[in-house]
Amino acid sequence: MLTRRGFLAASAMGAAGLAGLTACGGNSSTSNGSSGAKDLAFLNWDPVEKGTPLANAVADFEKASGIKVKVQPAPASDYDTKLLTIMSSGSTPDAIRLNDDYVLGYSQQNTLLDLNPYIEKDGLKETDFFEHPFNFPIQQDGKHTAWATGTQPNMIFYNVDAFKEAGVPLPPTTWTDEGWKWDDFLEAAKRLTIPGERYGCLVFDDTSSETTFTVNNGTDGIYSKDGKRFTLADPGGVEGIQFIADLTLKHKVQPPWSQIQSGEGNPNYALSLFATGKIAMMTRNFGSAAYMRQNVKDFKWDLAPIPGNKSQKTISTLIVWAIPAKAKNPDQAWKLLKSFTDPEGAKALAVQRDLVPAGKEAAKLLEAKGVTPEHVSLVIDATENGVNENFNPHIQQARALYRPLLDVIFTGQQSAADALGGVKDRVEQALNS
């Protein structure tokens, strides 16, 4: 599954540059209008394979509505590029999966349909949803340009058995940083580390840490709230990034950057290190829970909050869908998207317990007794303490400037202060171009 900030090769801002390319796909509906359509085209970045939660949710929708959903899968590694091409063409799908990073950009280009008329017509109330997923797609002009069906907050995944064997107090089971600030996290990582056998933690390969370890240090995160300043280069941001780097460089409780980047040809290399007991704690999107349930065999694992410092927030990656402004069958597309947050649709999507449904009532499905991890309900608390990166129409250019320097910092070639400070002016020029 594509994670937030996972692919940088394309963004909504690059549509103009791709406008001349031939479209890779189009609207497959056989209807000439919205009202009588009996099928709709749905672009997604994963195959909707039989038996998967999404396939079950789609099948339930088809059975209830009589509308056929024609899925157009695109490889995750090339999805954003393909989506740009399709959206700049004259033939778009009726519904699309959308990286939450790019909602703002597509919205500013007026390429997404305003869902407010549907939301109001169906009587959907904000109070029935968690604030973050419901309000995130609302633009400054009031348009509701996407529909978030769930969140996948970043959490600490940890090896319960390793904690107990090392005599380390277990992390909090509620959303608190009492006894769980950066110093506590570091102390636990030191005690959990067994040289040559196990590292105490893995943080720096999780791109969401760029926000969580800076927001929790009292900053706006990577960018200022207005999106014009590169606050990652401010003192609080620099300190957060250096803390992450020093887990390896100074404290030796995190694997070397080169090891994680090589991955030994395994796309799930970092997850496999945790699953085989070679890492005791790691920050990861809640979507990794499905992998852990399938692959952790020899120990008990659980979830904990992201450690706090001056505050305690986490990133909540959103599962976002949208209807292109040029969709031929928007009414049917809305019925599909709405079904994902209806009780049955939400239940189908939440069956793996690797996302928090956007609806508060549906989120109670996570709290069934006897599930793994034991404290899965913590992700609901995480949703209520979630933030997202502050955005700017030129975010792709900004990332292209500062991201390569993280390699330099994490390998110890430069300090965070020198590397990020040296690129600050250029990044802010890009943000304000």
Short mmCIF file of C-alpha atoms in Angstrom, two decimals, residues 53 57 125-135 147-153 285-287 293 316-321 337-368 376-384:
data_model
loop_
_atom_site.label_atom_id
_atom_site.label_comp_id
_atom_site.label_asym_id
_atom_site.label_seq_id
_atom_site.Cartn_x
_atom_site.Cartn_y
_atom_site.Cartn_z
CA PRO A 53 -11.26 -6.17 2.65
CA ALA A 57 -16.62 -3.89 0.49
CA LYS A 125 -23.10 14.82 10.32
CA GLU A 126 -19.58 15.83 11.24
CA THR A 127 -20.21 14.71 14.81
CA ASP A 128 -20.60 11.09 13.63
CA PHE A 129 -17.02 11.09 12.32
CA PHE A 130 -13.59 11.70 13.81
CA GLU A 131 -12.66 15.32 13.30
CA HIS A 132 -9.40 14.73 11.42
CA PRO A 133 -10.65 12.49 8.57
CA PHE A 134 -13.88 14.44 8.15
CA ASN A 135 -12.34 17.91 8.04
CA TRP A 147 -13.81 11.47 1.21
CA ALA A 148 -11.64 9.90 3.90
CA THR A 149 -12.87 6.47 4.92
CA GLY A 150 -10.29 5.73 7.58
CA THR A 151 -6.95 6.58 9.10
CA GLN A 152 -3.74 4.69 9.75
CA PRO A 153 -1.94 6.53 12.55
CA ASN A 285 1.93 3.26 10.05
CA PHE A 286 -0.89 1.19 11.58
CA GLY A 287 -1.29 -0.39 8.16
CA ARG A 293 -0.21 -10.57 12.39
CA SER A 316 -2.64 9.96 10.80
CA THR A 317 -2.33 8.79 7.23
CA LEU A 318 -5.74 9.05 5.61
CA ILE A 319 -7.38 6.54 3.31
CA VAL A 320 -8.73 9.01 0.75
CA TRP A 321 -10.96 8.72 -2.29
CA LEU A 337 -17.50 6.19 -1.55
CA LYS A 338 -20.28 6.71 0.97
CA SER A 339 -20.75 2.94 1.25
CA PHE A 340 -17.19 2.67 2.57
CA THR A 341 -18.26 4.61 5.68
CA ASP A 342 -21.68 2.98 6.06
CA PRO A 343 -21.79 0.32 8.81
CA GLU A 344 -21.41 -2.71 6.53
CA GLY A 345 -18.78 -1.15 4.28
CA ALA A 346 -16.77 0.09 7.24
CA LYS A 347 -16.98 -3.35 8.82
CA ALA A 348 -15.64 -4.99 5.66
CA LEU A 349 -12.73 -2.54 5.44
CA ALA A 350 -11.85 -2.82 9.12
CA VAL A 351 -11.79 -6.61 9.25
CA GLN A 352 -7.97 -6.76 9.25
CA ARG A 353 -7.85 -4.13 12.00
CA ASP A 354 -5.13 -2.17 10.21
CA LEU A 355 -7.11 1.05 9.85
CA VAL A 356 -9.41 3.13 12.02
CA PRO A 357 -12.78 3.69 10.32
CA ALA A 358 -13.62 7.37 9.93
CA GLY A 359 -16.99 6.85 11.59
CA LYS A 360 -16.92 6.77 15.37
CA GLU A 361 -19.49 3.98 15.66
CA ALA A 362 -17.66 1.77 13.16
CA ALA A 363 -14.36 2.36 14.99
CA LYS A 364 -15.71 0.33 17.90
CA LEU A 365 -15.13 -2.74 15.72
CA LEU A 366 -11.44 -2.46 16.60
CA GLU A 367 -12.01 -3.08 20.27
CA ALA A 368 -13.19 -6.69 20.16
CA VAL A 376 -5.35 -1.85 19.41
CA SER A 377 -7.81 0.69 20.82
CA LEU A 378 -4.84 3.04 21.22
CA VAL A 379 -5.11 3.83 17.52
CA ILE A 380 -8.46 5.50 18.18
CA ASP A 381 -6.72 7.77 20.68
CA ALA A 382 -4.04 8.32 18.04
CA THR A 383 -6.66 9.40 15.51
CA GLU A 384 -7.88 12.03 17.95
#
